[in-house]
Every structure is written in C-alpha cells, then in structure tokens.
Coordinates of C-alpha atoms in Angstrom, one line a residue:
X2 CA -6.3 11.4 37.7
X3 CA -9.8 13.2 38.6
X4 CA -12.9 12.5 36.6
X5 CA -12.5 15.9 34.7
X6 CA -9.1 15.4 33.7
X7 CA -9.9 11.8 32.4
X8 CA -12.8 13.0 30.1
X9 CA -10.8 16.2 28.9
X10 CA -7.8 14.0 28.1
X11 CA -9.9 12.1 25.7
X12 CA -11.1 15.4 24.1
X13 CA -7.6 16.5 23.4
X14 CA -6.5 13.3 22.1
X15 CA -9.4 13.4 19.9
X16 CA -8.7 16.6 18.5
X17 CA -4.9 15.9 18.0
X18 CA -5.9 12.7 15.9
X19 CA -8.7 14.2 13.7
X20 CA -6.2 17.0 13.0
X21 CA -4.1 14.8 11.2
X22 CA -6.8 12.8 9.1
X23 CA -7.8 13.2 5.5
X24 CA -8.2 17.1 5.3
X25 CA -10.5 16.8 2.2
X26 CA -13.1 14.9 4.2
X27 CA -13.5 17.6 7.1
X28 CA -13.0 16.1 10.7
X29 CA -12.7 12.4 10.9
X30 CA -13.0 10.6 14.2
X31 CA -10.3 8.6 14.9
X32 CA -12.1 5.5 16.5
X33 CA -15.6 4.4 16.6
X34 CA -17.7 4.7 19.6
X35 CA -19.3 1.3 20.6
X36 CA -22.1 0.4 23.0
X37 CA -21.1 0.7 26.5
X38 CA -18.4 3.2 25.7
X39 CA -20.5 6.2 24.1
X40 CA -18.5 9.1 22.7
X41 CA -19.9 12.5 23.9
X42 CA -18.2 15.0 21.6
X43 CA -18.4 18.7 21.3
X44 CA -18.0 20.1 17.7
X45 CA -18.6 23.3 16.1
X46 CA -21.3 23.9 13.7
X47 CA -20.8 24.9 9.8
X48 CA -17.6 22.9 9.7
X49 CA -17.8 19.6 8.1
X50 CA -17.1 16.3 10.2
X51 CA -17.1 12.6 9.3
X52 CA -18.2 10.0 11.6
X53 CA -16.4 6.5 11.1
X54 CA -18.3 3.2 11.0
X55 CA -16.1 0.2 10.6
X56 CA -17.7 -2.6 8.3
X57 CA -20.7 -0.5 7.5
X58 CA -22.8 -0.8 4.1
X59 CA -21.8 2.0 1.6
X60 CA -25.3 2.9 0.9
X61 CA -28.6 4.2 2.6
X62 CA -31.0 6.8 2.8
X63 CA -29.5 10.1 3.8
X64 CA -30.5 13.9 4.4
X65 CA -29.3 16.5 1.8
X66 CA -26.4 17.7 4.0
X67 CA -24.8 14.3 4.5
X68 CA -23.2 11.7 2.2
X69 CA -21.6 8.4 2.6
X70 CA -17.9 7.6 2.4
X71 CA -16.8 4.2 2.2
X72 CA -19.4 3.5 4.9
X73 CA -18.5 6.7 7.0
X74 CA -21.0 9.4 7.4
X75 CA -20.0 12.9 6.3
X76 CA -22.0 15.7 7.6
X77 CA -21.2 18.6 5.2
X78 CA -22.7 21.6 6.9
X79 CA -23.8 20.6 10.5
X80 CA -26.1 23.0 12.6
X81 CA -27.0 23.0 16.3
X82 CA -30.2 21.3 15.2
X83 CA -28.0 18.3 14.1
X84 CA -26.9 17.6 17.7
X85 CA -27.9 14.3 18.9
X86 CA -27.2 10.6 18.9
X87 CA -25.5 8.9 15.8
X88 CA -25.6 5.0 15.4
X89 CA -24.3 2.9 12.8
X90 CA -25.9 -0.5 12.4
X91 CA -25.7 -3.7 10.4
X92 CA -28.8 -5.5 11.3
X93 CA -29.1 -5.9 15.0
X94 CA -25.5 -5.4 15.4
X95 CA -24.3 -2.0 16.7
X96 CA -21.0 -0.7 14.9
X97 CA -20.6 2.7 16.1
X98 CA -22.2 5.2 18.5
X99 CA -21.8 8.9 19.1
X100 CA -23.5 11.4 21.2
X101 CA -22.6 14.9 19.3
X102 CA -23.1 18.5 20.5
X103 CA -22.7 20.9 17.5
X104 CA -22.0 24.2 19.5
X105 CA -23.2 27.3 17.8
X106 CA -20.6 28.9 15.6
X107 CA -22.4 32.1 15.6
X108 CA -21.7 32.3 19.4
X109 CA -17.8 31.6 18.7
X110 CA -16.0 33.9 21.0
X111 CA -12.6 35.1 19.5
X112 CA -9.9 36.5 21.7
X113 CA -6.6 37.9 20.6
X114 CA -3.9 38.3 23.3
X115 CA -2.3 41.4 21.3
X116 CA -5.7 43.1 21.6
X117 CA -6.1 42.3 25.2
X118 CA -9.4 40.4 24.9
X119 CA -9.5 37.8 27.5
X120 CA -11.1 34.4 27.1
X121 CA -14.3 33.6 28.6
X122 CA -14.2 33.3 32.3
X123 CA -15.4 30.2 34.2
X124 CA -18.9 30.6 35.6
X125 CA -21.1 28.6 38.1
X126 CA -24.8 28.3 37.5
X127 CA -27.2 27.5 40.1
X128 CA -30.1 25.4 38.9
X129 CA -33.6 24.8 40.3
X130 CA -33.4 22.5 43.2
X131 CA -30.2 24.0 44.3
X132 CA -27.8 22.0 42.0
X133 CA -24.8 23.7 40.6
X134 CA -23.1 23.5 37.3
X135 CA -19.7 25.0 36.6
X136 CA -19.4 26.2 32.8
X137 CA -15.8 26.3 31.4
X138 CA -13.9 26.1 28.2
X139 CA -11.9 22.8 27.4
X140 CA -9.0 23.8 25.3
X141 CA -7.1 21.9 22.7
X142 CA -3.3 22.4 22.3
X143 CA -1.9 25.3 20.4
X144 CA -1.4 24.9 16.6
X145 CA 2.0 25.9 15.4
X146 CA 2.8 29.2 14.1
X147 CA 1.1 29.7 10.7
X148 CA 4.1 30.9 8.9
X149 CA 7.8 31.3 9.5
X150 CA 10.4 34.2 8.9
X151 CA 8.2 36.8 9.8
X152 CA 5.2 37.9 12.1
X153 CA 2.6 35.2 12.2
X154 CA -0.3 33.8 14.4
X155 CA -1.3 30.7 16.1
X156 CA -4.6 29.5 17.3
X157 CA -6.3 27.0 19.5
X158 CA -9.8 26.1 19.7
X159 CA -12.0 25.4 22.8
X160 CA -15.3 23.9 23.7
X161 CA -18.0 24.6 26.1
X162 CA -18.3 22.0 28.7
X163 CA -20.2 21.9 32.0
X164 CA -19.4 19.9 35.3
X165 CA -22.3 18.9 37.4
X166 CA -21.3 19.0 41.1
X167 CA -23.8 15.9 41.6
X168 CA -22.1 13.9 38.6
X169 CA -18.6 12.4 39.6
X170 CA -18.0 11.0 36.2
X171 CA -16.9 14.1 34.5
X172 CA -17.9 17.1 32.5
X173 CA -20.4 16.9 29.7
X174 CA -20.5 19.1 26.4
X175 CA -22.9 22.2 27.3
X176 CA -25.3 20.9 24.8
X177 CA -25.7 17.5 26.4
X178 CA -25.5 18.6 30.1
X179 CA -29.4 19.3 30.1
X180 CA -31.5 22.4 30.0
X181 CA -31.5 25.6 32.1
X182 CA -27.9 26.7 31.2
X183 CA -27.1 30.1 30.0
X184 CA -26.0 30.6 26.3
X185 CA -22.2 30.0 26.0
X186 CA -20.5 29.1 22.6
X187 CA -17.2 27.7 21.6
X188 CA -14.0 29.7 21.6
X189 CA -11.1 30.7 19.5
X190 CA -7.7 32.0 21.0
X191 CA -5.2 33.9 18.9
X192 CA -2.2 35.1 19.7
X193 CA 0.9 36.5 17.5
X194 CA 4.1 34.5 17.1
X195 CA 7.2 34.5 15.1
X196 CA 9.5 31.5 14.3
X197 CA 12.5 31.0 12.0
X198 CA 12.3 28.9 8.8
X199 CA 14.0 25.5 9.7
X200 CA 15.1 23.2 6.9
X201 CA 12.3 20.8 7.2
X202 CA 9.8 23.7 6.6
X203 CA 12.0 24.8 3.5
X204 CA 12.0 21.4 2.1
X205 CA 8.4 20.8 2.5
X206 CA 7.8 24.1 0.5
X207 CA 10.2 23.2 -2.2
X208 CA 8.5 19.7 -2.5
X209 CA 5.0 21.2 -2.8
X210 CA 6.3 23.7 -5.5
X211 CA 7.3 21.0 -7.9
X212 CA 3.4 20.4 -8.5
X213 CA 2.1 23.7 -9.9
X214 CA -1.1 25.0 -9.0
X215 CA -3.4 25.2 -12.2
X216 CA -6.7 25.9 -10.8
X217 CA -7.5 29.5 -9.9
X218 CA -10.9 30.4 -8.7
X219 CA -12.3 33.7 -10.6
X220 CA -15.1 35.9 -8.9
X221 CA -16.4 38.7 -10.8
X222 CA -17.7 40.9 -7.9
X223 CA -20.7 43.1 -8.2
X224 CA -20.6 46.7 -6.6
X225 CA -21.2 46.5 -3.0
X226 CA -21.6 42.8 -3.0
X227 CA -19.8 40.6 -0.7
X228 CA -17.6 37.3 -1.5
X229 CA -16.7 34.3 0.4
X230 CA -13.4 32.7 -0.4
X231 CA -13.1 29.3 1.2
X232 CA -9.5 27.9 1.4
X233 CA -9.6 24.3 0.3
X234 CA -8.8 21.7 2.9
X235 CA -8.9 24.2 5.5
X236 CA -10.7 23.2 9.1
X237 CA -11.1 24.9 12.2
X238 CA -9.9 21.6 13.9
X239 CA -6.7 20.8 12.1
X240 CA -3.7 21.0 14.4
X241 CA -0.9 20.6 11.7
X242 CA -0.5 22.9 8.6
X243 CA -2.6 25.9 10.0
X244 CA -4.1 28.3 7.3
X245 CA -3.2 31.7 6.7
X246 CA -4.1 34.3 3.8
X247 CA -2.4 36.9 1.6
X248 CA -3.4 39.5 -0.5
X249 CA -0.7 39.4 -3.1
X250 CA 2.2 39.6 -1.0
X251 CA 0.6 41.2 2.0
X252 CA -0.2 38.8 4.9
X253 CA -3.7 39.1 6.2
X254 CA -3.8 38.2 9.8
X255 CA -6.4 38.6 12.4
X256 CA -4.6 41.2 14.3
X257 CA -3.9 43.4 11.1
X258 CA -7.4 43.1 9.7
X259 CA -9.0 44.0 13.1
X260 CA -6.8 47.1 13.3
X261 CA -7.5 47.8 9.5
X262 CA -11.5 47.6 10.1
X263 CA -11.9 47.6 6.4
X264 CA -14.0 45.4 4.1
X265 CA -11.8 42.3 4.2
X266 CA -12.3 40.0 7.3
X267 CA -11.7 36.6 8.3
X268 CA -14.6 34.1 9.0
X269 CA -15.1 33.5 12.6
X270 CA -17.2 30.3 12.1
X271 CA -14.5 28.4 10.3
X272 CA -11.6 29.8 12.3
X273 CA -10.2 31.8 9.3
X274 CA -10.5 29.1 6.8
X275 CA -12.9 31.6 4.7
X276 CA -11.9 35.3 3.7
X277 CA -14.9 37.6 3.7
X278 CA -15.1 40.6 1.3
X279 CA -17.9 42.8 2.3
X280 CA -19.3 45.9 0.4
X281 CA -16.9 45.3 -2.4
X282 CA -16.3 48.6 -4.0
X283 CA -13.4 47.8 -6.3
X284 CA -10.4 48.6 -4.0
X285 CA -10.1 45.1 -2.9
X286 CA -9.3 43.6 -6.6
X287 CA -6.6 41.4 -6.8
X288 CA -5.1 38.0 -6.0
X289 CA -5.8 36.4 -2.9
X290 CA -3.7 33.2 -1.7
X291 CA -4.5 30.8 1.1
X292 CA -1.5 28.7 2.6
X293 CA -1.6 25.6 4.8
X294 CA 1.8 25.0 6.4
X295 CA 3.4 27.5 4.1
X296 CA 2.4 25.7 1.1
X297 CA -0.1 27.4 -1.5
X298 CA -3.3 25.3 -1.7
X299 CA -5.7 28.0 -3.1
X300 CA -5.5 31.3 -5.3
X301 CA -8.5 33.6 -6.0
X302 CA -8.9 36.4 -8.6
X303 CA -11.2 38.8 -7.6
X304 CA -12.2 41.5 -10.3
X305 CA -14.9 44.0 -11.4
X306 CA -17.4 42.6 -13.9
X307 CA -15.9 42.6 -17.6
X308 CA -12.5 43.3 -16.2
X309 CA -10.7 39.8 -16.1
X310 CA -7.1 39.7 -16.7
X311 CA -5.7 36.2 -17.2
X312 CA -3.1 35.1 -14.4
X313 CA 0.5 34.5 -15.9
X314 CA 0.1 30.8 -14.9
X315 CA -3.2 30.6 -16.9
X316 CA -1.6 32.4 -19.8
X317 CA 1.3 29.9 -20.1
X318 CA -1.1 27.1 -19.8
X319 CA -3.4 28.5 -22.6
X320 CA -0.4 29.2 -24.8
X321 CA 0.8 25.5 -24.2
X322 CA -2.7 24.0 -25.0
X323 CA -2.9 26.2 -28.2
X324 CA 0.2 25.2 -29.5
X325 CA -0.7 21.5 -28.7
X326 CA -3.9 21.8 -30.7
X327 CA -2.2 23.4 -33.6
X328 CA 0.4 21.0 -33.8
X329 CA -2.1 18.3 -33.6
X330 CA -4.0 19.6 -36.4
X331 CA -1.0 20.1 -38.6
X332 CA -0.3 16.4 -38.0
X333 CA -3.8 15.2 -39.0
X334 CA -3.6 17.5 -42.1
X335 CA -0.4 15.8 -43.1
X336 CA -1.9 12.2 -42.5
X337 CA -5.0 13.1 -44.5
X338 CA -2.7 14.4 -47.4
X339 CA -0.7 11.1 -47.3
X340 CA -3.9 9.0 -47.6
X341 CA -5.4 10.8 -50.5
X342 CA -2.0 10.7 -52.0
X343 CA -1.8 6.8 -51.6
X344 CA -5.2 6.4 -52.9
X345 CA -4.7 8.3 -56.0
X346 CA -1.5 6.4 -57.0
X347 CA -1.9 3.7 -59.6
X348 CA -0.6 0.4 -58.8
X349 CA 2.0 -1.2 -61.3
X350 CA 0.4 -3.0 -64.0
X351 CA -3.1 -1.7 -63.3
X352 CA -4.9 -1.0 -66.6
X353 CA -7.3 1.8 -66.6
X354 CA -10.8 1.3 -68.1

C-alpha cells in the first residue's frame, strides 16, 4: 500500500470510530497518540472535539473554551488559531500527543449532486525552490440516508490534505503542511437518497418513542432578527444517526431550502446541525424538530413576542403537575385537621382544672 493510502486509511478509520462515540461530548478520538507515533489530524473549526488522555489527572488550569472530562480535554468551540500540538503529561511521562489542524469552517465548500455543483478539484502548487505540492480532499465514507420512507439526503465530510513530492511518508493536513499554500477549506458533499423503512429502523423509532420528549426550547423572535436552533447531540463528524430537520410535518433538506431561497437555511459550519432563521418576519413561526436516525431529539417553538401558545405536551405536563400539587395540598390539610382533632380530644380520666 502506498504511503498516501496508509495515511488516509488512518483518517477514515478515525472518522468512523469517533462517529460512534459519546455524542454529548462532541467528537472523541478513539485512541491516544503516543510519543514516536504522533497523530496529525484534520478537524473543522466551530465543532466541539474531545482529546482523550489515559490516566490523566482530572484537574488543571484551562482556557475558557476548554474543559476537563474525566481527564480528557474537550475543546468546546475550536477556531483555526487553536491548531497546534496538544500533549497530556503526568510529571515527566507523556501520556498523549496530538498535532491538530482545525480547518476553517467559514471556507467549508458544500456541493450537492442534484444542483450540479462539483466538489473541489485536485490542484498542484509550485512553491519557491521548485518544490511541488498537490492539494486534494480526503473523504470520509458516506453517512446513511438521513430518513426513510421518502426523499432524504446523505452527506460525507472531507478535509484538505497536501502531498509533498519530496515527502514519501504520506500527505499532511493542509494547515500542517507549511506556509505558502493557497487557501483551501474542508468540504461537505450532499446527495439525494431514498430508502425503505426496514424493521430495525421502525423498532429503533418505537423504542425511542417510549421515552417522551418533555423539554421544548422556546424562542420569542424579534422582528427582522435571526435565530440559531442547535440540534442536541448533532455533529458534523457523526457517521451513524445523521441529523435532519422538519418544520412541522415538512422536511427541510439542503436541496429544498436552496431552491426555496427563503429565510430558513442549514448552517454550513455544523453540517446542518444548526437551523438558521434570518430576517424573521413572522411567517416562519411554528414548531421545528430535529431528528437523528429517525428519532426526535429536539423541538423548538418559535413565536412572535407576547404570543406563546403552549405545546400539547407541555399542556398535559402542566395539568398533571397541577393535579399533583392540588392533591398533595388536600392531603396535607387533612393531616393537619387530624392532628388538631387529636390534640383537642380529652383523654379518659383527665380532670379539667
């Protein structure tokens, strides 16, 4: 196998592994990188990532955008400036080593097959001194279709890599390949798909439905303001359980929103994990749901100021809570009445003074 294929095979295995990690922690790298075997990783800014460190202490001085999770380092909102070397130490012992290239999400190139937009082409750059580097996109595998039983979409993410002609070890993420390279960002490829709902998919939805979703995020949108609806647990890197959105019963796909060209759009930086409502004028009021793998994980109610109709789920929940409080109050009053009655009752043989 050629050096380029060896290097990229690690990338694809890494993306597959992190996609199945704990979704609440963002991306979590599967194995630590040890001295002598440094990991050179390409990631995308604005998307949380967790760097693992085996046997690390659970506390230490951290920046505002990072936190410790059982000894692992979570970067909440990485930027391009956060690219560099990350090491985890216990005394003089090196526990983990990462060299990370956070590629600019603002330069994320999205191409949709149905719109005729092609991915970025490979380019060859000639540097000072006559050295050449080839820039290309290293693609992860396709995610499954985001929904079944109707038109859906599937995605795959790609990272900018550079192959140096004089470096036989293999390609490097563009941000780690040195200066003098033209600006090239990561990619997101989208295409339409349609798959039937098999039995496993139906069972997973039924099992999820046994646990009701009680939390609904409310937004009171101001006129001509914008709102960002972030789907819980969604990640641009996730392979399993891709995210998709609905406005009521209407599916919101990359293709439909592009053709509609309205005030609703999917956020490029998060790969569609965030729904954007721009220049809100009241026509976009209503419920917005996000699903992962066909399971409801978030619901948002967007209304004008001072107009906030409770959701049916909330109405039932409030009614149940009200009934519980009233019943508890009646029970306490009954106990109080019994205690007063007991204290006023004279014992047999007691003589009043």
